Structures are given as C-alpha cells and as structure tokens.
PDB file of C-alpha atoms in Angstrom:
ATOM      1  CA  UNK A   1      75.022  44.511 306.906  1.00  0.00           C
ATOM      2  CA  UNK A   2      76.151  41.711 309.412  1.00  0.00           C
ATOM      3  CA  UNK A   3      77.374  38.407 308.307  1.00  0.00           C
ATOM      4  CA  UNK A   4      73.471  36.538 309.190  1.00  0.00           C
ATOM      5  CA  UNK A   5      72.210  39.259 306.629  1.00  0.00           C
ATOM      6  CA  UNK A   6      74.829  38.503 304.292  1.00  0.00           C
ATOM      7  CA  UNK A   7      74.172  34.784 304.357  1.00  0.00           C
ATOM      8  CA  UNK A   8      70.433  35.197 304.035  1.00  0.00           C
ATOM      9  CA  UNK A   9      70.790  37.852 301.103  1.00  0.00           C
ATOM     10  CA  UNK A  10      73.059  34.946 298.994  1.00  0.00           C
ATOM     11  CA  UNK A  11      71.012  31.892 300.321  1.00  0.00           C
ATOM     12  CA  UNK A  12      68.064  33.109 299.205  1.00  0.00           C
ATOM     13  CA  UNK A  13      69.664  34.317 295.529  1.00  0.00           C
ATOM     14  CA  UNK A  14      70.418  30.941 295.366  1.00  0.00           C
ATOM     15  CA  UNK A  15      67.200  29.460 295.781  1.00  0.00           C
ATOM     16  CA  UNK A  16      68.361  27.222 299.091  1.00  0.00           C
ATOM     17  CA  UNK A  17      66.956  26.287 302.079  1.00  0.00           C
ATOM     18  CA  UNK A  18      68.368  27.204 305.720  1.00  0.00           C
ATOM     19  CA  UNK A  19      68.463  23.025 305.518  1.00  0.00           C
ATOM     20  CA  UNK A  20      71.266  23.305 302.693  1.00  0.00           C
ATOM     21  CA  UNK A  21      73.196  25.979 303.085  1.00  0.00           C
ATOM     22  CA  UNK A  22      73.909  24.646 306.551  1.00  0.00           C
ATOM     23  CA  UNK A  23      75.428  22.221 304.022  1.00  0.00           C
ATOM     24  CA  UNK A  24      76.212  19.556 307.085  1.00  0.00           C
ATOM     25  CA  UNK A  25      78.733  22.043 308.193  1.00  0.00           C
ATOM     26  CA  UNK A  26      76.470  23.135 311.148  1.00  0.00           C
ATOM     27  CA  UNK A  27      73.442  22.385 312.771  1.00  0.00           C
ATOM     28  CA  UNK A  28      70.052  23.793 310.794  1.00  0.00           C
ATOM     29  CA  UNK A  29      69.086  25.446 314.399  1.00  0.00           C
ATOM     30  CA  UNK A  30      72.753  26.814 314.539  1.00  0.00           C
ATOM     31  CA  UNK A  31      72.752  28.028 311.043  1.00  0.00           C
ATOM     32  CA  UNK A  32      69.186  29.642 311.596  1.00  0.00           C
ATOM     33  CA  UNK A  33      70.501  31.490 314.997  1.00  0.00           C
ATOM     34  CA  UNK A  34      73.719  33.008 312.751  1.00  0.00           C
ATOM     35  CA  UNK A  35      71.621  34.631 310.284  1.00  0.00           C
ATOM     36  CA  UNK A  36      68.809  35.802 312.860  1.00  0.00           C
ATOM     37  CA  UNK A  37      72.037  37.388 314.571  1.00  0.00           C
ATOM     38  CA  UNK A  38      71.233  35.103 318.004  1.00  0.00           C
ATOM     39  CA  UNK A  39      74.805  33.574 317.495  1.00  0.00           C
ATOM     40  CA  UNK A  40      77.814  34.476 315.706  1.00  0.00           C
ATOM     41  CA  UNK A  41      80.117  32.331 313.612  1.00  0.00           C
ATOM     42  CA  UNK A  42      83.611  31.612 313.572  1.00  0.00           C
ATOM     43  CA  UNK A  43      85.678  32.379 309.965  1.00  0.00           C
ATOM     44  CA  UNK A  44      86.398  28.746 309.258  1.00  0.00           C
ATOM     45  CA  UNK A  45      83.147  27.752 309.494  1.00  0.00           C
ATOM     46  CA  UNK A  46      81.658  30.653 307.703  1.00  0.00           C
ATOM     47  CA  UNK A  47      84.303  29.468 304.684  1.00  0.00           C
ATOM     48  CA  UNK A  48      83.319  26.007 304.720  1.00  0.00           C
ATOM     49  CA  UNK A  49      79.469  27.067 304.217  1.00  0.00           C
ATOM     50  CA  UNK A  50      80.379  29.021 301.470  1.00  0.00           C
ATOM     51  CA  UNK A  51      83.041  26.413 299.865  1.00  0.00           C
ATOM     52  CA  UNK A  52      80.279  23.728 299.981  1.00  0.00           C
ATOM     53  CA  UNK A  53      78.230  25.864 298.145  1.00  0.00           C
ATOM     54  CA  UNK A  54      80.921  27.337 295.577  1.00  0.00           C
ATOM     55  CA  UNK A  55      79.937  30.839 296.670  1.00  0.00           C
ATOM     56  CA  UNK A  56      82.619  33.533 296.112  1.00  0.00           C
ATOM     57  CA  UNK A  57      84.520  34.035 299.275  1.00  0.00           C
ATOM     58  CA  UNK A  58      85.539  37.511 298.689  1.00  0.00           C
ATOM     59  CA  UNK A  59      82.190  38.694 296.808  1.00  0.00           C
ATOM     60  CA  UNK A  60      80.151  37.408 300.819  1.00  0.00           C
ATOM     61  CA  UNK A  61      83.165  39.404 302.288  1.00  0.00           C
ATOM     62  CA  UNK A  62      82.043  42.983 300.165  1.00  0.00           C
ATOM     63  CA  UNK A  63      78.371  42.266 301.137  1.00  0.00           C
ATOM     64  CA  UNK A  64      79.311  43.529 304.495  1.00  0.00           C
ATOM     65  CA  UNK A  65      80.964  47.031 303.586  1.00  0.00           C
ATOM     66  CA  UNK A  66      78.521  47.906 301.089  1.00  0.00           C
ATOM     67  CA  UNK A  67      75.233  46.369 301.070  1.00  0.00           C
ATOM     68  CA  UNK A  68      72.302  48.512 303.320  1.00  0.00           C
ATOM     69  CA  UNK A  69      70.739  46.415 306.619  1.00  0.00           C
ATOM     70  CA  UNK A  70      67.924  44.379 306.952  1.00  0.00           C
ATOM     71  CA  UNK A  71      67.172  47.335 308.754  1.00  0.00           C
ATOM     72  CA  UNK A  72      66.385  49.166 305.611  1.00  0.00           C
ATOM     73  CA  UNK A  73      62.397  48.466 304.674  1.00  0.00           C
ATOM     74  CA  UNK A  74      62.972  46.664 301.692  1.00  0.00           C
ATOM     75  CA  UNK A  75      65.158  44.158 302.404  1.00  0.00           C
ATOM     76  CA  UNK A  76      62.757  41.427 303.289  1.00  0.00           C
ATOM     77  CA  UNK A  77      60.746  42.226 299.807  1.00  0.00           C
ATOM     78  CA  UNK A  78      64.030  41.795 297.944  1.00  0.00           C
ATOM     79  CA  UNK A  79      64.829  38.842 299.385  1.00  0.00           C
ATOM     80  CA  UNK A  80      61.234  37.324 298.896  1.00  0.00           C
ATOM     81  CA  UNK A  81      61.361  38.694 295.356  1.00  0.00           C
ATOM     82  CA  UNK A  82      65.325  37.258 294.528  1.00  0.00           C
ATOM     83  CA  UNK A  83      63.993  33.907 296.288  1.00  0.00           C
ATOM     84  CA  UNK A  84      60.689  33.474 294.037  1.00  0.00           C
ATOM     85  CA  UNK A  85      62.512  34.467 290.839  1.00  0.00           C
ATOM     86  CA  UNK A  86      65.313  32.170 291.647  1.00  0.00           C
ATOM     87  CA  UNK A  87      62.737  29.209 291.890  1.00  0.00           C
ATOM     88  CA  UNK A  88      60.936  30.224 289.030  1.00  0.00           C
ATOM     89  CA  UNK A  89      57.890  30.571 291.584  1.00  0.00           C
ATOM     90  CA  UNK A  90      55.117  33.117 289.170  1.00  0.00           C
ATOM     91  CA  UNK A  91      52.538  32.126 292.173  1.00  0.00           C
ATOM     92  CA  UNK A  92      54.548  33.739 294.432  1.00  0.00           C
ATOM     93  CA  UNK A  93      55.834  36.904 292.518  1.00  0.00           C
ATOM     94  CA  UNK A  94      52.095  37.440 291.518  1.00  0.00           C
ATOM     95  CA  UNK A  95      51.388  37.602 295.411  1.00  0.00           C
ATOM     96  CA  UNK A  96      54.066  39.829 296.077  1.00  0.00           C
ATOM     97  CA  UNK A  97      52.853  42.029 292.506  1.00  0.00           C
ATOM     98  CA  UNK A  98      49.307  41.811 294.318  1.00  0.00           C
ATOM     99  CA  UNK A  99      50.808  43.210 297.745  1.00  0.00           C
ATOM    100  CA  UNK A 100      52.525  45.901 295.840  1.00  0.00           C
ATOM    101  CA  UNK A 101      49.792  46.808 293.854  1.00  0.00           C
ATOM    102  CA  UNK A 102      47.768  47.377 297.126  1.00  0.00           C
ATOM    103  CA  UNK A 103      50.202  49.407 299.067  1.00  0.00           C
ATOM    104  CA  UNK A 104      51.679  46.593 300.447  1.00  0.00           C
ATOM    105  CA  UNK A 105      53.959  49.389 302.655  1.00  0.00           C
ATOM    106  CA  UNK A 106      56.609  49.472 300.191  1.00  0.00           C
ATOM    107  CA  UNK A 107      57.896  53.115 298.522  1.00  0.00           C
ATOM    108  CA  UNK A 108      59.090  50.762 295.461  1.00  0.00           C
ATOM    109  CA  UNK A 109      57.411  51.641 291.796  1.00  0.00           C
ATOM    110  CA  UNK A 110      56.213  48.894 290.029  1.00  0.00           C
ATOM    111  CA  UNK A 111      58.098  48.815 286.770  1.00  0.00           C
ATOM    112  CA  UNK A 112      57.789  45.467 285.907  1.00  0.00           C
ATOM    113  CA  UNK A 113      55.349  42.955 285.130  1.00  0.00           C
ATOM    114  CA  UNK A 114      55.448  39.364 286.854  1.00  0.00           C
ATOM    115  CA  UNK A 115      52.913  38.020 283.704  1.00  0.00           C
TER     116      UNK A 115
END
C-alpha cells in the first residue's frame, strides 16, 4: 500500500473530507495529488496531518507493510462502505447493498444486512 492509499484508507474511516484532513497543513489540491500518488510527501508533513487529526502515528506507519493495494478490486468498495458507515449514511449503504445485490463486479458475499 503507498502512503496516498494509506491516508485515504484512515480519512475515509474517519468520516473526513480531503478539505480536513489537509487540516491547513497543506493545500486541498496538494493533499488530493499525495493520495492519488501524483506527488509524494515529506515525513514532517505527513506527521503533522496525522497529529492534527490525533491519528496513531505508528498504526498509519503498519498500513504500509501489511494492508493489500488499491490495486486489489475491493478496495474502493471498502472504502465507500467504511466512509458511509462512519457517517451513519443508510442511503448510501443501501446503494452500495443494491450494487452488490446486482453483481455490482464484486466477489464479496453479502452477509449482512444494511436495514
């Protein structure tokens, strides 16, 4: 996993916008280019967007050696699915039950129910 698929995994866990987890540290655009993988990011700054967002250092660090890449196909449906649950969003976890339900090109069984 690289570090802009590290930060996008936790941001969207915790519910945040690109907006705030740039947390005035960097630039939105900046912070948005990092996690695309368009521009890399220097350790300092990396630690300040994770201080200003009391995010465990050393927990970001072990998302690198042992989390799978976005490469993997459902990382983006993870993401969508930690996002919606983290903003209590049943509209959107319906839609992505809905896409599921209708082969929505994901191997994943449907165990549970977003009702």
């Amino acid at each position: 996993m690289t570090v802009g698929e590290a930060l996008k995994q936790i941001r969207l866990q915790a519910g945040l916008t690109q907006t705030q987890m740039a947390a005035g540290v960097v630039s939105e655009s900046f912070y948005s280019k990092v996690e695309r993988g368009v521009h890399s990011i220097d350790v300092q700054t990396l630690i300040n967007i994770l201080s200003a967002h009391h995010m465990d250092v050393v927990h970001f660090f072990s998302l690198l050696n042992y989390q799978k890449s976005e490469t993997e196909p459902n990382f983006e449906l993870i993401n969508e699915i930690s996002f919606a649950q983290n903003k209590k969003d049943i509209k959107a976890l319906n839609e992505i039950k809905r896409k599921l339900e209708n082969g929505g090109g994901c191997n994943l069984p449907l165990i549970y129910s977003f009702d």
